[in-house]
Amino acid sequence: MSHGIPPASVPHEVLEPVYDWTGFGFDTRQVHAGEFEEPAYGSRVAPIYLSAAFRFDSFEESTRRFGGEDDGQIYSRNLNPTNGVAERRIAALEGGVGAIVVASGQAAISAAILAITGQGERFVSTASIYSGTRILFGRSFARFGVGVDYVNDPTDEAEWEAAIGPDTKAIFTETIPNPKNDVIDIAAVARIAERHGLPLIVDNTIGTPYLVRPLEQGAHIVVHSGTKFLTGHGAAISGIIVDGGTFDWAGSPRAYPGITEPPAPGARSALEAYGPRAYEQFVRGGIVNDLGPALSPLHSFLLQQGIETLSLRMERHVSNSRTIAEHLAQHPAVEHVDYAGLPGHPQHEIAQRTLGGRSGSVFAVTVRGGRAGAEVFIDSLRVFSRMTNIGDVRSMVLHPATTTHLSFTPELRAQLGIEDGLVRLSVGIETVDDLLADLDGALAAVLAHLEAVPA
């Protein structure tokens, strides 16, 4: 009697995607890309393979896999069938040749940069980026001997030229920086990277491939904190690295030995073995495998489930954000709103040209009364959750100066525009009228506080 369980000799190709979704619409790809025909029971949803390791069909197969001649499963630290679905799906949405999922967004950034930088080398980053990323660069990367140089004004060519030196190995930036919403012209930065023979790494966490695809604008590598909009429900942490497959590793005037040089005598380099997917494979086998930031298949499953509704959620996120930003910009308790979709924002033209004015749903609002005003505002909110995440279906609020940017010097906070009254909003998908009422109630409390405090 057959129970539908495949024998050990079933070829591993059955777990490969059975359809090529290239050319289909975004909404179709976010549901179907990367899936495979499940061989045992015909499950329509990709199973969760909670297995640390996988059987080899033969002595020869194990040798071929460890020798890099067979790309099948060995160990879940670097390759898992459940994770493979998420990897292929996000690569399809971003337009990359491949992707690697890891345990968090910080792990994705770390692996992406450490794959091409080493001790005594440097990379250049725009200054306005997620605070945790700046802390990562200044603390852990410094311990590894990898340095960073910051460009404060991404539109200043002279500042870029001064920052890029002979030991620079990459450029890093974000599509929509957190929390100032000061969007980046990725194509302009890509031209600088090309001029210097540097790979451009772009964090597209807040932009998501639904709003902007950096690879189409000249970037070479895209990273995500999948914890945020891609998963979307605040239930699982993950990170993604997407390889665009377009950087000329061998032709660059800078050395990238991990990709272009053989790992052992007689072996092929990653570039020789994998061609356009050389970076992806080196990150997977060389960095993720060695350092071990493996993603749990359960979290990968939740990531896949979130991606399936990405476009639907992003439409509501952006619609709610635009309505709220316009409303707050007119409120007497608000000093200013940092939302690039609004006229008057310094990056409004870039947002219009590159995002159609849809600059995400994470932005800053500066309320009157400084820190005290911000405290009254935050403590008076009821629908907005006081928490540190972003990109959740739930709306969230945080005070950067006393949380995410607390370890920064007052001078650095001032340089980055993190004022005492600045509050970060991550706008969710709730009924917008409820969000407006919640914000109005909190701002009314701020005005009452200001009236009660002597001038």
Tab-separated table of C-alpha atoms in Angstrom:
chain	number	residue	atom	x	y	z
A	1	MET	CA	0.000	0.000	0.000
A	2	SER	CA	1.435	3.371	-0.988
A	3	HIS	CA	1.278	6.242	1.466
A	4	GLY	CA	2.538	8.812	-1.037
A	5	ILE	CA	5.948	9.075	0.609
A	6	PRO	CA	8.700	9.364	-2.006
A	7	PRO	CA	11.675	7.001	-1.721
A	8	ALA	CA	15.119	8.407	-0.962
A	9	SER	CA	16.047	8.018	-4.606
A	10	VAL	CA	13.530	10.630	-5.806
A	11	PRO	CA	15.688	13.190	-7.654
A	12	HIS	CA	16.128	16.486	-5.904
A	13	GLU	CA	15.070	18.325	-9.056
A	14	VAL	CA	11.438	17.839	-7.925
A	15	LEU	CA	11.999	20.690	-5.476
A	16	GLU	CA	13.014	23.086	-8.209
A	17	PRO	CA	10.443	25.609	-9.474
A	18	VAL	CA	8.343	24.107	-12.236
A	19	TYR	CA	7.250	27.345	-13.921
A	20	ASP	CA	9.066	30.433	-15.103
A	21	TRP	CA	7.002	33.430	-14.013
A	22	THR	CA	9.098	35.955	-15.930
A	23	GLY	CA	6.824	38.329	-17.793
A	24	PHE	CA	3.880	37.914	-15.434
A	25	GLY	CA	2.555	40.844	-13.412
A	26	PHE	CA	3.889	41.790	-9.984
A	27	ASP	CA	0.782	40.541	-8.159
A	28	THR	CA	0.996	37.165	-9.899
A	29	ARG	CA	4.698	36.773	-9.176
A	30	GLN	CA	4.318	37.669	-5.512
A	31	VAL	CA	1.896	34.738	-5.144
A	32	HIS	CA	3.509	32.114	-7.390
A	33	ALA	CA	7.183	32.785	-8.139
A	34	GLY	CA	9.648	30.301	-6.696
A	35	GLU	CA	7.160	27.603	-5.717
A	36	PHE	CA	7.627	23.939	-6.597
A	37	GLU	CA	5.456	20.854	-7.018
A	38	GLU	CA	5.484	19.207	-3.583
A	39	PRO	CA	6.256	15.537	-4.349
A	40	ALA	CA	4.653	13.678	-1.451
A	41	TYR	CA	1.048	14.853	-1.103
A	42	GLY	CA	0.577	17.638	-3.635
A	43	SER	CA	0.372	20.385	-1.038
A	44	ARG	CA	-0.538	23.685	-2.731
A	45	VAL	CA	1.474	25.637	-0.128
A	46	ALA	CA	5.207	24.983	0.079
A	47	PRO	CA	5.896	22.803	3.144
A	48	ILE	CA	8.027	23.873	6.084
A	49	TYR	CA	11.117	21.669	5.975
A	50	LEU	CA	12.159	21.638	9.623
A	51	SER	CA	15.258	19.568	9.016
A	52	ALA	CA	18.780	20.536	10.005
A	53	ALA	CA	20.340	18.296	7.351
A	54	PHE	CA	19.368	16.192	4.346
A	55	ARG	CA	20.130	12.645	3.194
A	56	PHE	CA	22.459	11.918	0.318
A	57	ASP	CA	21.375	9.352	-2.239
A	58	SER	CA	24.874	7.955	-2.484
A	59	PHE	CA	28.511	8.289	-1.494
A	60	GLU	CA	29.133	9.963	-4.836
A	61	GLU	CA	26.372	12.518	-4.324
A	62	SER	CA	27.761	13.630	-0.966
A	63	THR	CA	31.199	14.093	-2.541
A	64	ARG	CA	29.775	16.076	-5.443
A	65	ARG	CA	27.832	18.369	-3.146
A	66	PHE	CA	30.727	19.138	-0.870
A	67	GLY	CA	32.889	19.667	-3.933
A	68	GLY	CA	30.476	22.202	-5.397
A	69	GLU	CA	29.573	20.070	-8.426
A	70	ASP	CA	25.997	19.537	-7.216
A	71	ASP	CA	24.040	22.440	-5.709
A	72	GLY	CA	21.573	20.278	-3.788
A	73	GLN	CA	20.840	20.273	-0.061
A	74	ILE	CA	23.534	19.597	2.508
A	75	TYR	CA	22.619	21.521	5.642
A	76	SER	CA	19.974	24.128	6.461
A	77	ARG	CA	22.600	26.630	7.518
A	78	ASN	CA	23.059	27.628	3.889
A	79	LEU	CA	20.285	25.957	1.877
A	80	ASN	CA	16.791	24.780	2.801
A	81	PRO	CA	13.880	23.964	0.448
A	82	THR	CA	11.442	26.206	2.310
A	83	ASN	CA	13.905	29.068	2.280
A	84	GLY	CA	14.501	28.483	-1.418
A	85	VAL	CA	10.908	29.444	-2.236
A	86	ALA	CA	11.265	32.791	-0.466
A	87	GLU	CA	14.637	33.361	-2.125
A	88	ARG	CA	13.345	32.759	-5.629
A	89	ARG	CA	10.204	34.805	-4.990
A	90	ILE	CA	11.934	37.954	-3.770
A	91	ALA	CA	14.575	37.634	-6.504
A	92	ALA	CA	11.754	37.534	-9.063
A	93	LEU	CA	10.117	40.644	-7.582
A	94	GLU	CA	13.374	42.630	-7.400
A	95	GLY	CA	14.595	41.450	-10.801
A	96	GLY	CA	17.703	39.677	-9.490
A	97	VAL	CA	19.383	36.455	-10.583
A	98	GLY	CA	19.231	34.961	-7.097
A	99	ALA	CA	18.822	35.687	-3.409
A	100	ILE	CA	19.803	34.430	0.036
A	101	VAL	CA	17.557	34.637	3.100
A	102	VAL	CA	19.183	35.117	6.495
A	103	ALA	CA	18.159	35.577	10.099
A	104	SER	CA	17.607	39.361	10.117
A	105	GLY	CA	18.041	42.574	8.187
A	106	GLN	CA	21.241	43.294	10.102
A	107	ALA	CA	22.559	39.883	9.094
A	108	ALA	CA	21.711	40.659	5.459
A	109	ILE	CA	23.611	43.956	5.527
A	110	SER	CA	26.555	42.354	7.327
A	111	ALA	CA	26.839	39.434	4.919
A	112	ALA	CA	26.364	41.634	1.846
A	113	ILE	CA	29.192	43.993	2.794
A	114	LEU	CA	31.589	41.537	4.471
A	115	ALA	CA	31.524	39.394	1.330
A	116	ILE	CA	33.427	42.113	-0.527
A	117	THR	CA	35.327	43.985	2.190
A	118	GLY	CA	38.011	42.876	4.585
A	119	GLN	CA	40.375	44.116	7.223
A	120	GLY	CA	41.918	47.452	6.295
A	121	GLU	CA	39.333	48.157	3.589
A	122	ARG	CA	36.475	50.630	3.527
A	123	PHE	CA	33.121	51.391	1.953
A	124	VAL	CA	31.098	54.575	1.520
A	125	SER	CA	27.573	55.094	2.811
A	126	THR	CA	25.055	57.891	2.692
A	127	ALA	CA	24.739	59.388	6.169
A	128	SER	CA	20.965	59.266	6.523
A	129	ILE	CA	20.324	55.570	7.104
A	130	TYR	CA	18.676	53.413	9.760
A	131	SER	CA	20.293	54.080	13.136
A	132	GLY	CA	20.932	50.395	13.795
A	133	THR	CA	22.884	50.182	10.559
A	134	ARG	CA	25.081	53.115	11.565
A	135	ILE	CA	25.694	51.463	14.921
A	136	LEU	CA	26.587	48.193	13.146
A	137	PHE	CA	29.078	50.022	10.926
A	138	GLY	CA	30.644	51.989	13.764
A	139	ARG	CA	30.846	49.198	16.315
A	140	SER	CA	31.029	45.644	14.933
A	141	PHE	CA	32.469	46.509	11.515
A	142	ALA	CA	35.154	48.577	13.222
A	143	ARG	CA	36.146	45.498	15.247
A	144	PHE	CA	36.543	43.590	11.981
A	145	GLY	CA	38.813	46.323	10.660
A	146	VAL	CA	36.298	47.454	8.031
A	147	GLY	CA	35.864	51.228	7.869
A	148	VAL	CA	33.054	53.429	6.589
A	149	ASP	CA	33.051	56.961	5.171
A	150	TYR	CA	29.814	58.938	5.104
A	151	VAL	CA	28.414	61.273	2.467
A	152	ASN	CA	26.051	63.793	4.047
A	153	ASP	CA	24.677	65.257	0.819
A	154	PRO	CA	24.135	62.518	-1.790
A	155	THR	CA	23.612	65.157	-4.486
A	156	ASP	CA	27.103	66.630	-3.932
A	157	GLU	CA	29.483	65.064	-6.470
A	158	ALA	CA	32.498	66.608	-4.766
A	159	GLU	CA	31.595	64.969	-1.466
A	160	TRP	CA	31.410	61.575	-3.153
A	161	GLU	CA	34.771	62.100	-4.825
A	162	ALA	CA	36.364	63.051	-1.508
A	163	ALA	CA	34.912	59.986	0.246
A	164	ILE	CA	35.903	57.361	-2.335
A	165	GLY	CA	39.528	56.253	-2.103
A	166	PRO	CA	41.716	53.402	-3.410
A	167	ASP	CA	40.669	51.177	-0.484
A	168	THR	CA	36.926	51.736	-1.029
A	169	LYS	CA	35.217	48.470	-2.006
A	170	ALA	CA	31.485	49.326	-2.166
A	171	ILE	CA	28.794	51.979	-1.826
A	172	PHE	CA	25.810	51.521	0.482
A	173	THR	CA	22.566	53.485	0.652
A	174	GLU	CA	18.816	53.176	1.299
A	175	THR	CA	15.970	53.921	-1.101
A	176	ILE	CA	13.829	55.597	1.587
A	177	PRO	CA	15.895	56.417	4.682
A	178	ASN	CA	14.462	55.987	8.165
A	179	PRO	CA	13.171	58.169	9.790
A	180	LYS	CA	13.589	61.329	7.690
A	181	ASN	CA	12.051	60.009	4.459
A	182	ASP	CA	14.814	61.812	2.531
A	183	VAL	CA	14.635	59.557	-0.535
A	184	ILE	CA	17.736	58.795	-2.575
A	185	ASP	CA	18.178	59.126	-6.324
A	186	ILE	CA	19.493	55.592	-6.830
A	187	ALA	CA	20.283	56.109	-10.516
A	188	ALA	CA	22.504	59.099	-9.672
A	189	VAL	CA	24.400	57.120	-7.022
A	190	ALA	CA	24.692	54.198	-9.460
A	191	ARG	CA	26.441	56.451	-11.958
A	192	ILE	CA	29.003	57.365	-9.293
A	193	ALA	CA	29.497	53.690	-8.455
A	194	GLU	CA	29.974	52.812	-12.118
A	195	ARG	CA	32.501	55.603	-12.598
A	196	HIS	CA	34.627	54.179	-9.797
A	197	GLY	CA	34.100	50.466	-10.552
A	198	LEU	CA	32.250	49.867	-7.278
A	199	PRO	CA	29.287	47.611	-6.510
A	200	LEU	CA	26.253	49.530	-5.242
A	201	ILE	CA	24.362	47.913	-2.344
A	202	VAL	CA	20.887	49.318	-1.672
A	203	ASP	CA	18.659	48.681	1.336
A	204	ASN	CA	15.121	48.591	-0.069
A	205	THR	CA	13.337	47.686	3.155
A	206	ILE	CA	11.002	50.704	3.220
A	207	GLY	CA	10.711	51.075	-0.537
A	208	THR	CA	9.956	47.379	-1.207
A	209	PRO	CA	10.052	46.082	-4.790
A	210	TYR	CA	6.440	47.179	-5.170
A	211	LEU	CA	7.366	50.881	-4.991
A	212	VAL	CA	10.907	50.845	-6.367
A	213	ARG	CA	13.355	48.297	-7.780
A	214	PRO	CA	16.942	49.523	-7.326
A	215	LEU	CA	18.418	46.954	-9.715
A	216	GLU	CA	16.476	48.589	-12.552
A	217	GLN	CA	18.140	51.897	-11.632
A	218	GLY	CA	21.714	50.616	-11.729
A	219	ALA	CA	22.229	49.053	-8.298
A	220	HIS	CA	23.997	45.686	-8.147
A	221	ILE	CA	22.861	44.236	-4.809
A	222	VAL	CA	19.669	44.770	-2.808
A	223	VAL	CA	19.145	43.970	0.865
A	224	HIS	CA	15.975	43.863	2.948
A	225	SER	CA	14.888	43.478	6.485
A	226	GLY	CA	12.171	40.970	5.640
A	227	THR	CA	10.846	41.548	9.151
A	228	LYS	CA	9.209	44.730	7.927
A	229	PHE	CA	6.925	45.172	4.917
A	230	LEU	CA	7.727	41.892	3.172
A	231	THR	CA	6.480	39.780	6.066
A	232	GLY	CA	4.246	42.613	7.199
A	233	HIS	CA	2.704	41.211	10.360
A	234	GLY	CA	5.438	41.636	12.961
A	235	ALA	CA	5.530	37.887	13.624
A	236	ALA	CA	8.938	36.846	12.282
A	237	ILE	CA	12.427	38.265	11.770
A	238	SER	CA	14.304	37.737	8.491
A	239	GLY	CA	16.711	39.350	6.064
A	240	ILE	CA	17.300	39.023	2.321
A	241	ILE	CA	20.247	39.646	-0.006
A	242	VAL	CA	19.423	39.875	-3.721
A	243	ASP	CA	22.131	39.571	-6.382
A	244	GLY	CA	21.443	41.592	-9.517
A	245	GLY	CA	24.049	39.597	-11.444
A	246	THR	CA	25.258	42.691	-13.291
A	247	PHE	CA	28.480	43.775	-11.587
A	248	ASP	CA	31.704	43.066	-13.485
A	249	TRP	CA	33.752	41.526	-10.678
A	250	ALA	CA	36.674	40.589	-12.903
A	251	GLY	CA	36.712	43.858	-14.826
A	252	SER	CA	36.640	46.158	-11.797
A	253	PRO	CA	39.897	47.997	-11.011
A	254	ARG	CA	39.397	46.841	-7.400
A	255	ALA	CA	40.119	43.326	-6.150
A	256	TYR	CA	37.355	40.972	-5.035
A	257	PRO	CA	39.350	37.778	-4.424
A	258	GLY	CA	36.538	35.835	-2.752
A	259	ILE	CA	34.629	35.952	-6.024
A	260	THR	CA	37.353	35.997	-8.674
A	261	GLU	CA	40.023	33.724	-7.164
A	262	PRO	CA	39.816	29.920	-6.653
A	263	PRO	CA	39.275	28.913	-3.001
A	264	ALA	CA	41.840	26.108	-3.338
A	265	PRO	CA	44.413	24.877	-5.858
A	266	GLY	CA	42.690	23.233	-8.801
A	267	ALA	CA	39.261	24.577	-7.838
A	268	ARG	CA	37.204	27.006	-9.854
A	269	SER	CA	36.490	30.516	-8.618
A	270	ALA	CA	32.897	31.483	-7.821
A	271	LEU	CA	32.887	33.592	-10.968
A	272	GLU	CA	34.033	30.677	-13.124
A	273	ALA	CA	31.597	28.269	-11.529
A	274	TYR	CA	28.485	30.435	-11.330
A	275	GLY	CA	28.907	33.342	-13.741
A	276	PRO	CA	26.293	36.069	-13.060
A	277	ARG	CA	25.331	34.339	-9.799
A	278	ALA	CA	28.881	34.351	-8.438
A	279	TYR	CA	28.199	36.931	-5.727
A	280	GLU	CA	25.074	35.140	-4.504
A	281	GLN	CA	26.869	31.811	-4.323
A	282	PHE	CA	29.899	33.267	-2.570
A	283	VAL	CA	27.713	34.977	0.026
A	284	ARG	CA	25.793	31.736	0.562
A	285	GLY	CA	28.767	29.385	0.714
A	286	GLY	CA	31.438	31.707	2.038
A	287	ILE	CA	29.801	34.189	4.412
A	288	VAL	CA	26.398	32.832	5.465
A	289	ASN	CA	27.709	29.279	5.742
A	290	ASP	CA	30.751	30.352	7.769
A	291	LEU	CA	29.177	32.919	10.097
A	292	GLY	CA	25.904	31.009	10.379
A	293	PRO	CA	23.055	33.585	10.343
A	294	ALA	CA	20.648	30.914	9.076
A	295	LEU	CA	16.963	31.706	8.733
A	296	SER	CA	14.511	29.335	10.403
A	297	PRO	CA	12.303	27.612	7.792
A	298	LEU	CA	9.307	28.594	9.914
A	299	HIS	CA	10.211	32.280	9.604
A	300	SER	CA	10.835	31.759	5.909
A	301	PHE	CA	7.334	30.323	5.577
A	302	LEU	CA	5.889	33.409	7.291
A	303	LEU	CA	7.966	35.593	4.962
A	304	GLN	CA	6.458	33.826	1.936
A	305	GLN	CA	2.958	34.257	3.303
A	306	GLY	CA	3.545	37.976	3.798
A	307	ILE	CA	4.978	38.529	0.327
A	308	GLU	CA	1.788	37.107	-1.209
A	309	THR	CA	-0.159	40.228	-0.142
A	310	LEU	CA	2.627	42.807	-0.401
A	311	SER	CA	1.090	44.928	-3.161
A	312	LEU	CA	-2.308	45.045	-1.471
A	313	ARG	CA	-0.855	46.129	1.845
A	314	MET	CA	1.515	48.667	0.308
A	315	GLU	CA	-1.359	50.414	-1.467
A	316	ARG	CA	-3.084	50.975	1.885
A	317	HIS	CA	0.155	51.847	3.690
A	318	VAL	CA	0.966	54.559	1.149
A	319	SER	CA	-2.585	55.863	0.825
A	320	ASN	CA	-2.941	56.214	4.589
A	321	SER	CA	0.474	57.856	4.859
A	322	ARG	CA	-0.233	60.467	2.218
A	323	THR	CA	-3.544	61.404	3.853
A	324	ILE	CA	-1.956	61.612	7.300
A	325	ALA	CA	1.092	63.584	6.110
A	326	GLU	CA	-1.108	66.160	4.382
A	327	HIS	CA	-3.300	66.455	7.458
A	328	LEU	CA	-0.437	66.813	9.933
A	329	ALA	CA	1.327	69.399	7.778
A	330	GLN	CA	-1.606	71.769	8.447
A	331	HIS	CA	-1.939	71.092	12.181
A	332	PRO	CA	-1.069	73.923	14.606
A	333	ALA	CA	0.685	71.520	16.998
A	334	VAL	CA	3.079	70.304	14.266
A	335	GLU	CA	6.244	72.184	13.339
A	336	HIS	CA	6.968	70.209	10.167
A	337	VAL	CA	6.448	66.857	8.457
A	338	ASP	CA	9.288	64.945	6.790
A	339	TYR	CA	7.429	63.176	3.981
A	340	ALA	CA	9.037	63.456	0.566
A	341	GLY	CA	5.685	63.067	-1.157
A	342	LEU	CA	4.698	66.524	0.071
A	343	PRO	CA	5.637	69.682	-1.871
A	344	GLY	CA	8.337	71.621	-0.077
A	345	HIS	CA	10.274	68.578	1.117
A	346	PRO	CA	13.936	68.829	-0.010
A	347	GLN	CA	13.683	65.513	-1.872
A	348	HIS	CA	10.194	66.068	-3.291
A	349	GLU	CA	11.418	66.219	-6.885
A	350	ILE	CA	13.332	62.952	-6.477
A	351	ALA	CA	10.288	61.328	-4.885
A	352	GLN	CA	8.092	62.464	-7.748
A	353	ARG	CA	10.529	61.277	-10.382
A	354	THR	CA	11.544	57.937	-8.879
A	355	LEU	CA	8.527	56.973	-6.770
A	356	GLY	CA	5.653	58.880	-8.271
A	357	GLY	CA	5.422	60.738	-4.967
A	358	ARG	CA	4.742	57.467	-3.118
A	359	SER	CA	7.561	57.707	-0.593
A	360	GLY	CA	6.529	54.836	1.624
A	361	SER	CA	4.848	54.902	5.003
A	362	VAL	CA	7.674	55.577	7.469
A	363	PHE	CA	8.282	59.264	8.085
A	364	ALA	CA	8.927	61.843	10.773
A	365	VAL	CA	6.712	64.476	12.368
A	366	THR	CA	8.115	67.188	14.609
A	367	VAL	CA	5.619	68.338	17.223
A	368	ARG	CA	5.756	71.576	19.146
A	369	GLY	CA	7.198	71.585	22.646
A	370	GLY	CA	10.379	69.602	22.033
A	371	ARG	CA	10.906	66.432	24.033
A	372	ALA	CA	8.080	67.214	26.445
A	373	GLY	CA	5.673	67.766	23.571
A	374	ALA	CA	6.755	64.514	21.963
A	375	GLU	CA	6.253	62.650	25.232
A	376	VAL	CA	2.713	63.998	25.669
A	377	PHE	CA	1.913	63.195	22.041
A	378	ILE	CA	3.197	59.609	22.186
A	379	ASP	CA	1.609	58.802	25.535
A	380	SER	CA	-1.762	60.143	24.341
A	381	LEU	CA	-1.982	57.810	21.325
A	382	ARG	CA	-4.226	54.757	21.514
A	383	VAL	CA	-4.385	53.182	18.047
A	384	PHE	CA	-0.676	53.763	17.304
A	385	SER	CA	1.484	51.243	19.180
A	386	ARG	CA	4.554	52.487	21.040
A	387	MET	CA	7.217	50.124	19.693
A	388	THR	CA	10.443	49.976	17.717
A	389	ASN	CA	9.417	48.008	14.627
A	390	ILE	CA	8.319	49.481	11.288
A	391	GLY	CA	6.460	48.094	8.272
A	392	ASP	CA	3.821	46.281	10.308
A	393	VAL	CA	0.116	46.220	9.413
A	394	ARG	CA	-0.284	48.047	12.738
A	395	SER	CA	0.578	51.728	13.012
A	396	MET	CA	3.539	52.423	15.303
A	397	VAL	CA	5.214	55.416	16.897
A	398	LEU	CA	8.634	56.034	18.454
A	399	HIS	CA	10.782	58.931	19.683
A	400	PRO	CA	14.173	58.467	17.949
A	401	ALA	CA	16.207	60.896	20.108
A	402	THR	CA	15.585	58.824	23.248
A	403	THR	CA	15.487	55.355	21.665
A	404	THR	CA	17.037	54.398	18.319
A	405	HIS	CA	19.392	57.402	18.276
A	406	LEU	CA	19.999	57.598	22.030
A	407	SER	CA	23.640	56.489	21.735
A	408	PHE	CA	24.416	59.166	19.121
A	409	THR	CA	26.115	62.363	20.226
A	410	PRO	CA	23.964	65.510	20.295
A	411	GLU	CA	26.089	66.838	17.440
A	412	LEU	CA	25.433	63.782	15.264
A	413	ARG	CA	21.713	63.868	16.048
A	414	ALA	CA	21.626	67.511	15.034
A	415	GLN	CA	23.510	66.746	11.819
A	416	LEU	CA	21.006	64.004	10.987
A	417	GLY	CA	18.041	66.224	11.828
A	418	ILE	CA	16.906	64.172	14.816
A	419	GLU	CA	15.322	66.940	16.865
A	420	ASP	CA	13.911	66.570	20.373
A	421	GLY	CA	10.370	67.015	19.103
A	422	LEU	CA	10.770	64.603	16.187
A	423	VAL	CA	8.548	61.521	16.263
A	424	ARG	CA	8.740	58.593	13.841
A	425	LEU	CA	5.506	57.206	12.466
A	426	SER	CA	5.125	53.860	10.715
A	427	VAL	CA	1.641	54.042	9.268
A	428	GLY	CA	-0.301	50.794	9.106
A	429	ILE	CA	-3.350	49.643	7.200
A	430	GLU	CA	-6.082	50.536	9.707
A	431	THR	CA	-9.052	52.719	8.768
A	432	VAL	CA	-7.463	56.091	8.039
A	433	ASP	CA	-10.173	58.064	9.849
A	434	ASP	CA	-9.380	56.157	13.030
A	435	LEU	CA	-5.702	56.985	12.653
A	436	LEU	CA	-6.457	60.660	12.044
A	437	ALA	CA	-8.706	60.806	15.091
A	438	ASP	CA	-5.998	59.169	17.219
A	439	LEU	CA	-3.376	61.659	16.013
A	440	ASP	CA	-5.697	64.633	16.451
A	441	GLY	CA	-6.484	63.596	20.018
A	442	ALA	CA	-2.800	63.310	20.846
A	443	LEU	CA	-2.009	66.673	19.223
A	444	ALA	CA	-4.848	68.295	21.163
A	445	ALA	CA	-3.155	67.025	24.316
A	446	VAL	CA	0.088	68.650	23.126
A	447	LEU	CA	-1.650	72.008	22.635
A	448	ALA	CA	-3.261	71.730	26.076
A	449	HIS	CA	0.152	70.972	27.570
A	450	LEU	CA	1.722	73.991	25.852
A	451	GLU	CA	-1.026	76.272	27.115
A	452	ALA	CA	-0.564	74.993	30.670
A	453	VAL	CA	3.202	75.466	30.675
A	454	PRO	CA	4.378	79.049	31.258
A	455	ALA	CA	6.215	80.541	28.289
